[in-house]
Short mmCIF file of C-alpha atoms in Angstrom, two decimals:
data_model
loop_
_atom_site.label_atom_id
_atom_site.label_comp_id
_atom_site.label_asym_id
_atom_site.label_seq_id
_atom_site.Cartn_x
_atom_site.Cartn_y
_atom_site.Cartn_z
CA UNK P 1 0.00 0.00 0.00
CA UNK P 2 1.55 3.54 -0.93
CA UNK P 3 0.58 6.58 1.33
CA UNK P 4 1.35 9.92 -0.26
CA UNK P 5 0.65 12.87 1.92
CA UNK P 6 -0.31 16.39 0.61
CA UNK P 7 1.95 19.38 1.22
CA UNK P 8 0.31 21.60 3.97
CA UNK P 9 -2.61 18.68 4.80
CA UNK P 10 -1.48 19.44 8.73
CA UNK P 11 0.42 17.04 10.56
CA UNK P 12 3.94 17.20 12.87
CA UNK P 13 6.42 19.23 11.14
CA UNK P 14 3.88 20.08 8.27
CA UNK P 15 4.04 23.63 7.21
CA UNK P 16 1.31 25.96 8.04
CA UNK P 17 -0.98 27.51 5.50
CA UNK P 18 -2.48 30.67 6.80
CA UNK P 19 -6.40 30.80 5.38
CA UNK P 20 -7.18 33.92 2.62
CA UNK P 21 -8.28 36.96 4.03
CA UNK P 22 -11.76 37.37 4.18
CA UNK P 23 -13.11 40.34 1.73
CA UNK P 24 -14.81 43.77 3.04
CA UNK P 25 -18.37 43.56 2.37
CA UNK P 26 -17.97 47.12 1.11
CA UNK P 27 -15.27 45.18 -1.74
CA UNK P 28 -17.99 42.71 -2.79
CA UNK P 29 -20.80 44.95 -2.42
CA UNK P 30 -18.97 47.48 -4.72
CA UNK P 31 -17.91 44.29 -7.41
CA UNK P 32 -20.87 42.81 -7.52
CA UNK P 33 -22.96 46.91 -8.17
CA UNK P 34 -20.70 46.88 -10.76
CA UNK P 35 -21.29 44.14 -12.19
CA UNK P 36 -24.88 43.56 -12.38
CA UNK P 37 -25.12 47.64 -13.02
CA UNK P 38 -23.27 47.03 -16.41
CA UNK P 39 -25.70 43.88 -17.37
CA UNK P 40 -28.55 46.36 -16.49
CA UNK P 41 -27.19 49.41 -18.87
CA UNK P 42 -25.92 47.11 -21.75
CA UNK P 43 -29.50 45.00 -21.70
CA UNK P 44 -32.04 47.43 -21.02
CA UNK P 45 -33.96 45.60 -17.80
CA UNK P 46 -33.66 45.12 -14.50
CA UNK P 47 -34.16 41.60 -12.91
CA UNK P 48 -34.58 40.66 -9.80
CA UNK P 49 -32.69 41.46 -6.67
CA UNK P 50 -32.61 38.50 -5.04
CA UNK P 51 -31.61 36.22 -8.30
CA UNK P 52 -28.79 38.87 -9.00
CA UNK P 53 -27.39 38.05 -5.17
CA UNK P 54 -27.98 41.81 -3.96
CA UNK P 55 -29.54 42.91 -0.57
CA UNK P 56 -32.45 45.61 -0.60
CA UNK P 57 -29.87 47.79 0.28
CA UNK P 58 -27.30 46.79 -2.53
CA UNK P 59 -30.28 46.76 -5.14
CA UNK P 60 -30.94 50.75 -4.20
CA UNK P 61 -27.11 51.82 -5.31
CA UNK P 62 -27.34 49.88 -8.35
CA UNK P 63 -30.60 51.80 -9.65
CA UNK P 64 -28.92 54.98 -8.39
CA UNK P 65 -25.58 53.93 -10.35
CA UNK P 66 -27.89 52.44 -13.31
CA UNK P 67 -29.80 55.86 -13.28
CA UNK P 68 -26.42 57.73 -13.54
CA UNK P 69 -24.96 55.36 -15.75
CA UNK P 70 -27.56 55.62 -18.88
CA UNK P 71 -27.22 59.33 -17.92
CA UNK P 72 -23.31 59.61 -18.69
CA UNK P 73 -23.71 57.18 -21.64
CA UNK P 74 -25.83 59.61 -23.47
CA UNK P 75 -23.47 62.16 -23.10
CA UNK P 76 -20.36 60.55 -22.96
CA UNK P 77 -20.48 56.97 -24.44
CA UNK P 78 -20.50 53.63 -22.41
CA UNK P 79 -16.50 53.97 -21.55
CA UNK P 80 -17.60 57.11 -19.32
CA UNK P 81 -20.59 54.87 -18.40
CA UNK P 82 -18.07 52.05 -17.18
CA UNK P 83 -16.46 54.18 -15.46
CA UNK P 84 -18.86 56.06 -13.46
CA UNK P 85 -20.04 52.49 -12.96
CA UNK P 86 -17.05 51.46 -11.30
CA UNK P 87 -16.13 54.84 -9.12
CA UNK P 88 -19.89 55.00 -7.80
CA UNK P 89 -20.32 51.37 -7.36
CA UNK P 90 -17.12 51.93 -4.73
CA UNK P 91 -17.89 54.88 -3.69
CA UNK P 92 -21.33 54.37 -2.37
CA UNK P 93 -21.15 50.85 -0.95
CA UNK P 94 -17.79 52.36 0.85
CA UNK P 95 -20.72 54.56 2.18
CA UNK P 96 -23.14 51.75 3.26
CA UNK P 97 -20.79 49.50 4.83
CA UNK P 98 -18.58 52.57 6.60
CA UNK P 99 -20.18 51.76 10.28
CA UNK P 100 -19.77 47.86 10.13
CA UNK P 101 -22.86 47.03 7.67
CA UNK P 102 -26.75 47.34 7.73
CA UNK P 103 -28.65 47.86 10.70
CA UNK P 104 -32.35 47.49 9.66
CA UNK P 105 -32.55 43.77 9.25
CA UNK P 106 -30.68 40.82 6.79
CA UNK P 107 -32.59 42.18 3.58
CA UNK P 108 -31.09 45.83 3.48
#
C-alpha cells in the first residue's frame, strides 16, 4: 500500500498555511454593483434582486448607479458609463458598509 501525503494537509512538522483573508463587504458589495449595473445598462432591464445576489440595500445603489450610468452614456459613451459604474459602485457601498454594515434587518 503507498501513502502519499499532501503538502500543507497538517500534521507534525507540516508547514502551516495561513487561510485567505476574508473580503470587506464594502469590496464585494462594490464588485458585484458593478457588475450587475453594467448587465442592467448594456441589456435594457432590470431583474430581480434577489436572483442577481444583492440585498435591498445593494439593489438601491445599483438603480442609483444604473440611473447615472444611462445618464453619462448619453453624453459621454459607455467607456464614461463604465467608469462612473465602477467609481460609484465603490464609492457608495464604501458609504453603506462605513459603520460595520446594515442595521435594519438581513434584507437591506
Amino acid at each position: 500500500m503507498l501513502v502519499t501525503a499532501c503538502a500543507g494537509s497538517g500534521g507534525a512538522g507540516a508547514p502551516s498555511t495561513a487561510s485567505p483573508s476574508a473580503t470587506p463587504p464594502e469590496v464585494l458589495c462594490a464588485r458585484i454593483v458593478a457588475h450587475w449595473s453594467r448587465e442592467v445598462l448594456d441589456g435594457g432591464t432590470y431583474g430581480d434582486y434577489q436572483s442577481m445576489g444583492l440585498s435591498n440595500g445593494q439593489y438601491d445603489i445599483l438603480r442609483s448607479v444604473v440611473d447615472d450610468a444611462r445618464a453619462a452614456k448619453k453624453r459621454e459613451g459607455t467607456d464614461a458609463a463604465y467608469e462612473l459604474i465602477d467609481r460609484q459602485s465603490r464609492e457608495d457601498c464604501a458609504a453603506r458598509y462605513r459603520s460595520g454594515g446594515p442595521d435594519k434587518g438581513p434584507w437591506r
